[in-house]
CSV table of N, CA and C in Angstrom, one decimal:
chain,number,residue,atom,x,y,z
A,562,UNK,N,92.7,76.1,210.1
A,562,UNK,CA,93.8,75.2,210.2
A,562,UNK,C,93.4,73.9,209.6
A,563,UNK,N,94.2,73.4,208.7
A,563,UNK,CA,93.9,72.1,208.0
A,563,UNK,C,94.6,71.0,208.8
A,564,UNK,N,93.9,70.0,209.2
A,564,UNK,CA,94.4,68.9,210.0
A,564,UNK,C,95.3,67.9,209.2
A,565,UNK,N,95.0,67.7,207.9
A,565,UNK,CA,95.7,66.8,207.1
A,565,UNK,C,97.1,67.4,206.7
A,566,UNK,N,98.1,66.7,207.1
A,566,UNK,CA,99.5,67.2,206.8
A,566,UNK,C,99.8,67.3,205.3
A,567,UNK,N,99.2,66.5,204.5
A,567,UNK,CA,99.5,66.6,203.1
A,567,UNK,C,98.8,67.8,202.4
A,568,UNK,N,97.7,68.1,203.0
A,568,UNK,CA,96.8,69.2,202.4
A,568,UNK,C,97.3,70.6,202.9
A,569,UNK,N,97.8,70.7,204.1
A,569,UNK,CA,98.1,71.9,204.7
A,569,UNK,C,99.0,72.8,203.9
A,570,UNK,N,100.2,72.3,203.3
A,570,UNK,CA,101.0,73.1,202.5
A,570,UNK,C,100.4,73.6,201.2
A,571,UNK,N,99.5,72.8,200.7
A,571,UNK,CA,98.8,73.2,199.5
A,571,UNK,C,97.8,74.4,199.8
A,572,UNK,N,97.1,74.2,200.9
A,572,UNK,CA,96.2,75.3,201.3
A,572,UNK,C,96.9,76.6,201.6
A,573,UNK,N,98.1,76.4,202.2
A,573,UNK,CA,98.9,77.6,202.5
A,573,UNK,C,99.3,78.3,201.2
A,574,UNK,N,99.7,77.5,200.2
A,574,UNK,CA,100.1,78.1,199.0
A,574,UNK,C,99.0,78.8,198.3
A,575,UNK,N,97.8,78.2,198.3
A,575,UNK,CA,96.6,78.8,197.7
A,575,UNK,C,96.3,80.1,198.4
A,576,UNK,N,96.3,80.1,199.7
A,576,UNK,CA,96.0,81.3,200.4
A,576,UNK,C,97.0,82.4,200.1
A,577,UNK,N,98.3,82.1,200.0
A,577,UNK,CA,99.3,83.1,199.6
A,577,UNK,C,99.1,83.7,198.2
A,578,UNK,N,98.7,82.8,197.3
A,578,UNK,CA,98.4,83.3,195.9
A,578,UNK,C,97.2,84.3,195.9
A,579,UNK,N,96.1,83.8,196.6
A,579,UNK,CA,94.9,84.7,196.6
A,579,UNK,C,95.1,85.9,197.4
A,580,UNK,N,95.9,85.9,198.5
A,580,UNK,CA,96.2,87.1,199.2
A,580,UNK,C,97.0,88.1,198.3
A,581,UNK,N,97.9,87.6,197.5
A,581,UNK,CA,98.7,88.5,196.7
A,581,UNK,C,97.8,89.1,195.6
A,582,UNK,N,96.9,88.2,195.0
A,582,UNK,CA,96.0,88.7,194.0
A,582,UNK,C,95.1,89.8,194.6
A,583,UNK,N,94.6,89.7,195.8
A,583,UNK,CA,93.8,90.7,196.4
A,583,UNK,C,94.6,92.0,196.6
A,584,UNK,N,95.9,91.9,197.0
A,584,UNK,CA,96.7,93.1,197.1
A,584,UNK,C,97.0,93.8,195.8
A,585,UNK,N,97.2,93.0,194.8
A,585,UNK,CA,97.5,93.5,193.5
A,585,UNK,C,96.3,94.4,192.9
A,586,UNK,N,95.1,93.9,193.3
A,586,UNK,CA,93.9,94.7,192.8
A,586,UNK,C,94.0,96.1,193.5
A,587,UNK,N,94.6,96.2,194.6
A,587,UNK,CA,94.7,97.5,195.3
A,587,UNK,C,95.9,98.3,194.9
A,588,UNK,N,97.0,97.7,194.5
A,588,UNK,CA,98.3,98.3,194.3
A,588,UNK,C,98.7,98.5,192.9
A,589,UNK,N,97.9,98.1,191.9
A,589,UNK,CA,98.2,98.3,190.5
A,589,UNK,C,98.0,99.8,190.2
A,590,UNK,N,99.0,100.4,189.6
A,590,UNK,CA,98.9,101.8,189.2
A,590,UNK,C,99.1,101.9,187.7
A,591,UNK,N,98.2,102.6,187.0
A,591,UNK,CA,98.3,102.7,185.6
A,591,UNK,C,98.9,104.1,185.2
A,592,UNK,N,99.6,104.1,184.1
A,592,UNK,CA,100.2,105.3,183.5
A,592,UNK,C,99.4,105.6,182.2
A,593,UNK,N,99.0,106.8,182.0
A,593,UNK,CA,98.2,107.2,180.8
A,593,UNK,C,99.2,107.5,179.7
A,594,UNK,N,99.1,106.7,178.6
A,594,UNK,CA,99.9,107.0,177.4
A,594,UNK,C,99.1,107.5,176.2
A,595,UNK,N,98.1,108.3,176.5
A,595,UNK,CA,97.3,108.9,175.5
A,595,UNK,C,96.1,108.0,175.2
A,596,UNK,N,96.3,107.0,174.3
A,596,UNK,CA,95.2,106.1,173.9
A,596,UNK,C,95.1,104.9,174.7
A,597,UNK,N,96.0,104.6,175.6
A,597,UNK,CA,95.9,103.4,176.5
A,597,UNK,C,96.6,103.7,177.9
A,598,UNK,N,96.2,102.8,178.8
A,598,UNK,CA,96.7,102.8,180.1
A,598,UNK,C,97.6,101.6,180.3
A,599,UNK,N,98.8,101.8,180.9
A,599,UNK,CA,99.7,100.7,181.1
A,599,UNK,C,100.1,100.6,182.5
A,600,UNK,N,100.2,99.4,183.0
A,600,UNK,CA,100.7,99.1,184.3
A,600,UNK,C,101.8,98.0,184.3
A,601,UNK,N,102.8,98.2,185.0
A,601,UNK,CA,103.9,97.2,185.1
A,601,UNK,C,103.8,96.6,186.6
A,602,UNK,N,103.8,95.3,186.7
A,602,UNK,CA,103.7,94.7,188.0
A,602,UNK,C,104.9,93.6,188.1
A,603,UNK,N,105.3,93.3,189.3
A,603,UNK,CA,106.2,92.2,189.5
A,603,UNK,C,105.8,91.4,190.7
A,604,UNK,N,104.7,90.7,190.6
A,604,UNK,CA,104.2,89.9,191.7
A,604,UNK,C,105.1,88.6,192.0
A,605,UNK,N,105.0,88.2,193.2
A,605,UNK,CA,105.7,86.9,193.5
A,605,UNK,C,105.1,85.7,192.8
A,606,UNK,N,103.8,85.7,192.8
A,606,UNK,CA,103.0,84.6,192.2
A,606,UNK,C,102.4,85.0,190.9
A,607,UNK,N,102.0,84.1,190.1
A,607,UNK,CA,101.4,84.3,188.8
A,607,UNK,C,99.9,84.7,189.0
A,608,UNK,N,99.7,86.0,189.4
A,608,UNK,CA,98.4,86.5,189.7
A,608,UNK,C,97.7,87.2,188.6
A,609,UNK,N,98.3,87.5,187.5
A,609,UNK,CA,97.7,88.2,186.4
A,609,UNK,C,96.4,87.6,185.9
A,610,UNK,N,96.3,86.3,185.8
A,610,UNK,CA,95.0,85.7,185.4
A,610,UNK,C,93.9,85.9,186.4
A,611,UNK,N,94.3,86.0,187.7
A,611,UNK,CA,93.4,86.2,188.7
A,611,UNK,C,92.9,87.6,188.9
A,612,UNK,N,93.6,88.6,188.4
A,612,UNK,CA,93.2,90.0,188.6
A,612,UNK,C,92.7,90.6,187.3
A,613,UNK,N,92.9,89.9,186.2
A,613,UNK,CA,92.5,90.5,184.9
A,613,UNK,C,91.0,90.9,184.8
A,614,UNK,N,90.1,90.0,185.2
A,614,UNK,CA,88.7,90.3,185.2
A,614,UNK,C,88.3,91.5,186.0
A,615,UNK,N,89.0,91.6,187.2
A,615,UNK,CA,88.7,92.8,188.0
A,615,UNK,C,88.8,94.1,187.3
A,616,UNK,N,89.9,94.2,186.6
A,616,UNK,CA,90.2,95.4,185.8
A,616,UNK,C,89.3,95.6,184.6
A,617,UNK,N,88.9,94.5,184.0
A,617,UNK,CA,88.0,94.5,182.9
A,617,UNK,C,86.6,95.1,183.4
A,618,UNK,N,86.2,94.6,184.5
A,618,UNK,CA,85.0,95.1,185.1
A,618,UNK,C,85.1,96.6,185.5
A,619,UNK,N,86.2,97.0,186.0
A,619,UNK,CA,86.4,98.4,186.5
A,619,UNK,C,86.6,99.4,185.3
A,620,UNK,N,87.3,98.9,184.3
A,620,UNK,CA,87.6,99.8,183.1
A,620,UNK,C,87.1,99.2,181.8
A,621,UNK,N,85.8,99.0,181.7
A,621,UNK,CA,85.3,98.2,180.5
A,621,UNK,C,85.5,99.0,179.2
A,622,UNK,N,85.5,100.3,179.2
A,622,UNK,CA,85.6,101.1,178.0
A,622,UNK,C,87.0,101.6,177.7
A,623,UNK,N,88.0,101.2,178.5
A,623,UNK,CA,89.4,101.6,178.4
A,623,UNK,C,90.2,100.6,177.6
A,624,UNK,N,91.2,101.1,177.0
A,624,UNK,CA,92.2,100.2,176.4
A,624,UNK,C,93.4,100.2,177.4
A,625,UNK,N,93.7,99.0,177.9
A,625,UNK,CA,94.8,99.0,178.9
A,625,UNK,C,95.6,97.7,178.8
A,626,UNK,N,96.7,97.8,179.4
A,626,UNK,CA,97.6,96.6,179.5
A,626,UNK,C,98.2,96.5,180.9
A,627,UNK,N,98.3,95.3,181.4
A,627,UNK,CA,99.0,95.0,182.7
A,627,UNK,C,100.1,94.1,182.3
A,628,UNK,N,101.3,94.5,182.5
A,628,UNK,CA,102.5,93.7,182.1
A,628,UNK,C,103.2,93.1,183.4
A,629,UNK,N,103.2,91.8,183.4
A,629,UNK,CA,104.0,91.1,184.5
A,629,UNK,C,105.4,91.0,184.0
A,630,UNK,N,106.2,91.9,184.5
A,630,UNK,CA,107.6,92.0,184.1
A,630,UNK,C,108.4,90.7,184.3
A,631,UNK,N,108.2,90.1,185.5
A,631,UNK,CA,109.0,88.9,185.8
A,631,UNK,C,108.7,87.7,185.0
A,632,UNK,N,107.5,87.6,184.5
A,632,UNK,CA,107.1,86.4,183.7
A,632,UNK,C,107.0,86.7,182.2
A,633,UNK,N,107.1,88.0,181.8
A,633,UNK,CA,107.1,88.4,180.4
A,633,UNK,C,105.8,88.1,179.8
A,634,UNK,N,104.7,88.4,180.6
A,634,UNK,CA,103.3,88.2,180.1
A,634,UNK,C,102.5,89.4,180.3
A,635,UNK,N,101.7,89.8,179.4
A,635,UNK,CA,100.9,91.0,179.5
A,635,UNK,C,99.4,90.6,179.2
A,636,UNK,N,98.5,91.3,179.9
A,636,UNK,CA,97.1,91.1,179.7
A,636,UNK,C,96.7,92.4,179.0
A,637,UNK,N,96.1,92.3,177.8
A,637,UNK,CA,95.8,93.5,177.0
A,637,UNK,C,94.3,93.5,176.8
A,638,UNK,N,93.7,94.6,177.1
A,638,UNK,CA,92.2,94.8,177.1
A,638,UNK,C,91.9,96.0,176.2
A,639,UNK,N,90.9,95.8,175.3
A,639,UNK,CA,90.3,96.9,174.6
A,639,UNK,C,88.8,96.6,174.8
A,640,UNK,N,88.0,97.7,174.5
A,640,UNK,CA,86.5,97.5,174.8
A,640,UNK,C,85.9,96.2,174.2
A,641,UNK,N,86.4,95.7,173.0
A,641,UNK,CA,85.8,94.6,172.4
A,641,UNK,C,86.6,93.3,172.5
A,642,UNK,N,87.8,93.4,173.0
A,642,UNK,CA,88.6,92.2,173.0
A,642,UNK,C,89.6,92.2,174.2
A,643,UNK,N,90.1,91.0,174.5
A,643,UNK,CA,91.1,90.9,175.6
A,643,UNK,C,91.9,89.6,175.3
A,644,UNK,N,93.2,89.7,175.7
A,644,UNK,CA,94.0,88.5,175.5
A,644,UNK,C,95.3,88.6,176.4
A,645,UNK,N,95.9,87.5,176.6
A,645,UNK,CA,97.2,87.4,177.2
A,645,UNK,C,98.2,87.3,176.1
A,646,UNK,N,99.3,88.0,176.2
A,646,UNK,CA,100.4,87.9,175.2
A,646,UNK,C,101.7,87.8,175.9
A,647,UNK,N,102.6,87.2,175.3
A,647,UNK,CA,104.0,87.1,175.8
A,647,UNK,C,104.8,88.2,175.2
A,648,UNK,N,105.6,88.8,176.1
A,648,UNK,CA,106.5,89.9,175.7
A,648,UNK,C,107.8,89.7,176.4
A,649,UNK,N,108.9,89.6,175.6
A,649,UNK,CA,110.2,89.5,176.1
A,649,UNK,C,110.6,90.8,176.9
A,650,UNK,N,110.2,91.9,176.4
A,650,UNK,CA,110.5,93.2,176.9
A,650,UNK,C,109.5,94.2,176.6
A,651,UNK,N,109.3,95.2,177.4
A,651,UNK,CA,108.3,96.2,177.2
A,651,UNK,C,109.0,97.6,177.2
A,652,UNK,N,109.0,98.2,176.0
A,652,UNK,CA,109.6,99.6,175.9
A,652,UNK,C,108.5,100.6,175.9
A,653,UNK,N,108.5,101.4,176.9
A,653,UNK,CA,107.4,102.4,177.0
A,653,UNK,C,108.0,103.8,176.6
A,654,UNK,N,107.1,104.6,176.0
A,654,UNK,CA,107.6,106.0,175.7
A,654,UNK,C,107.7,106.8,177.0
A,655,UNK,N,108.4,107.9,177.0
A,655,UNK,CA,108.5,108.7,178.2
A,655,UNK,C,107.1,109.2,178.6
A,656,UNK,N,106.9,109.5,179.9
A,656,UNK,CA,105.6,109.9,180.3
A,656,UNK,C,105.4,111.4,179.9
A,657,UNK,N,104.1,111.7,179.6
A,657,UNK,CA,103.8,113.1,179.1
A,657,UNK,C,103.9,114.0,180.3
A,658,UNK,N,103.9,115.3,180.0
A,658,UNK,CA,103.9,116.4,181.0
A,658,UNK,C,102.6,116.3,181.8
A,659,UNK,N,101.5,116.0,181.1
A,659,UNK,CA,100.2,115.9,181.8
A,659,UNK,C,100.2,114.8,182.8
A,660,UNK,N,100.8,113.6,182.4
A,660,UNK,CA,100.9,112.5,183.3
A,660,UNK,C,101.7,112.8,184.5
A,661,UNK,N,102.8,113.5,184.3
A,661,UNK,CA,103.7,113.9,185.4
A,661,UNK,C,103.0,114.8,186.4
A,662,UNK,N,102.1,115.7,185.9
A,662,UNK,CA,101.3,116.5,186.8
A,662,UNK,C,100.3,115.7,187.6
A,663,UNK,N,99.7,114.7,187.0
A,663,UNK,CA,98.8,113.8,187.7
A,663,UNK,C,99.5,113.0,188.8
A,664,UNK,N,100.7,112.5,188.4
A,664,UNK,CA,101.5,111.8,189.4
A,664,UNK,C,101.9,112.7,190.6
A,665,UNK,N,102.2,113.9,190.3
A,665,UNK,CA,102.5,114.9,191.4
A,665,UNK,C,101.3,115.1,192.3
A,666,UNK,N,100.1,115.3,191.6
A,666,UNK,CA,98.9,115.4,192.4
A,666,UNK,C,98.6,114.2,193.3
A,667,UNK,N,98.8,113.0,192.7
A,667,UNK,CA,98.6,111.8,193.5
A,667,UNK,C,99.5,111.7,194.7
A,668,UNK,N,100.8,112.1,194.5
A,668,UNK,CA,101.8,112.1,195.5
A,668,UNK,C,101.4,113.1,196.6
A,669,UNK,N,101.0,114.3,196.2
A,669,UNK,CA,100.5,115.3,197.1
A,669,UNK,C,99.3,114.8,197.9
A,670,UNK,N,98.4,114.2,197.3
A,670,UNK,CA,97.2,113.6,198.0
A,670,UNK,C,97.7,112.6,199.0
A,671,UNK,N,98.5,111.7,198.6
A,671,UNK,CA,99.0,110.6,199.5
A,671,UNK,C,99.7,111.2,200.7
A,672,UNK,N,100.6,112.2,200.5
A,672,UNK,CA,101.3,112.9,201.6
A,672,UNK,C,100.4,113.7,202.5
A,673,UNK,N,99.3,114.2,201.9
A,673,UNK,CA,98.4,115.1,202.6
A,673,UNK,C,97.4,114.3,203.5
A,674,UNK,N,97.0,113.2,203.1
A,674,UNK,CA,96.0,112.4,203.9
A,674,UNK,C,96.6,111.7,205.1
A,675,UNK,N,97.9,111.6,205.2
A,675,UNK,CA,98.6,111.0,206.3
A,675,UNK,C,98.5,111.9,207.5
A,676,UNK,N,98.1,111.3,208.7
A,676,UNK,CA,98.2,112.0,209.9
A,676,UNK,C,99.6,111.9,210.5
A,677,UNK,N,100.3,112.9,210.5
A,677,UNK,CA,101.8,112.9,210.8
A,677,UNK,C,102.0,112.3,212.2
A,678,UNK,N,101.1,112.7,213.1
A,678,UNK,CA,101.3,112.2,214.5
A,678,UNK,C,101.1,110.7,214.6
A,679,UNK,N,100.4,110.1,213.6
A,679,UNK,CA,100.1,108.6,213.7
A,679,UNK,C,101.0,107.9,212.7
A,680,UNK,N,102.0,108.5,212.2
A,680,UNK,CA,102.9,107.8,211.2
A,680,UNK,C,103.5,106.6,211.8
A,681,UNK,N,103.5,105.5,211.0
A,681,UNK,CA,104.0,104.2,211.4
A,681,UNK,C,104.6,103.5,210.2
A,682,UNK,N,105.9,103.4,210.1
A,682,UNK,CA,106.5,102.7,209.0
A,682,UNK,C,106.1,101.2,209.0
A,683,UNK,N,106.1,100.7,210.2
A,683,UNK,CA,105.7,99.2,210.3
A,683,UNK,C,104.3,99.0,209.9
A,684,UNK,N,103.4,99.9,210.3
A,684,UNK,CA,102.0,99.8,209.9
A,684,UNK,C,101.8,99.9,208.4
A,685,UNK,N,102.6,100.9,207.8
A,685,UNK,CA,102.6,101.1,206.3
A,685,UNK,C,103.0,99.8,205.6
A,686,UNK,N,104.1,99.2,206.1
A,686,UNK,CA,104.6,98.0,205.5
A,686,UNK,C,103.7,96.8,205.7
A,687,UNK,N,102.9,96.8,206.8
A,687,UNK,CA,102.0,95.7,207.0
A,687,UNK,C,100.8,95.8,206.0
A,688,UNK,N,100.4,97.0,205.7
A,688,UNK,CA,99.3,97.2,204.8
A,688,UNK,C,99.7,97.2,203.4
A,689,UNK,N,100.9,97.7,203.1
A,689,UNK,CA,101.4,97.8,201.7
A,689,UNK,C,102.9,97.4,201.8
A,690,UNK,N,103.2,96.1,201.6
A,690,UNK,CA,104.6,95.6,201.7
A,690,UNK,C,105.5,96.3,200.7
A,691,UNK,N,106.7,96.5,201.0
A,691,UNK,CA,107.7,97.2,200.2
A,691,UNK,C,107.9,96.6,198.8
A,692,UNK,N,107.6,95.3,198.7
A,692,UNK,CA,107.7,94.6,197.5
A,692,UNK,C,106.9,95.3,196.4
A,693,UNK,N,105.8,96.0,196.7
A,693,UNK,CA,104.9,96.6,195.7
A,693,UNK,C,105.3,98.0,195.4
A,694,UNK,N,106.1,98.6,196.3
A,694,UNK,CA,106.4,100.1,196.2
A,694,UNK,C,107.1,100.5,194.9
A,695,UNK,N,107.9,99.6,194.3
A,695,UNK,CA,108.7,100.1,193.1
A,695,UNK,C,107.8,100.5,191.9
A,696,UNK,N,106.6,100.1,191.8
A,696,UNK,CA,105.7,100.4,190.7
A,696,UNK,C,104.5,101.3,191.2
A,697,UNK,N,104.5,101.8,192.4
A,697,UNK,CA,103.4,102.6,192.9
A,697,UNK,C,103.8,104.1,192.8
A,698,UNK,N,103.0,104.9,192.2
A,698,UNK,CA,103.2,106.3,192.0
A,698,UNK,C,103.6,107.0,193.3
A,699,UNK,N,102.8,106.7,194.4
A,699,UNK,CA,103.0,107.5,195.6
A,699,UNK,C,104.4,107.2,196.3
A,700,UNK,N,105.1,106.2,195.8
A,700,UNK,CA,106.4,105.9,196.4
A,700,UNK,C,107.6,106.3,195.5
A,701,UNK,N,107.3,106.8,194.4
A,701,UNK,CA,108.4,107.2,193.4
A,701,UNK,C,108.9,108.6,193.6
C-alpha cells in the first residue's frame, strides 16, 4: 500500500498493466499458417511491447506475429529481425486441416485434464478471465 495519495493511483495503474502483461504471456495462442505463427490479442492495456521479448526468447527460430487488434499494431519476429508495425486490418487465410486437428487435440487435452468433481466456473474466471477467452483455442 502506497501512503502518498498522489502516487497510489499511478502505482495501481502500473500494477494493472504488469498483471495483464503476465496473463498475456500465459494466454496467447498461436495459429500455424505454414511458414509463420500468428496470434490475435485484444488486451485492455498496451502490453504488446512488454510481452514481445518473452516470445522472442521462447520462439527464437520461429517466424511469428502477435497482432493487437484493438490498437492496430503487430509485433513481427523472424529469426534475424523483429519490429512493430501498424496494421489497419489483418486478413488471415483459413486455417489448414492440420491446424484444425491440432486445435481439436488441444481442446480434448483441456477437457480431459479437468477434474469434473472439482469444476468451478468462478475459479476458472479468477485464473483466466473471460476477456481472454475469445482468442483462446480451448474456449472456441
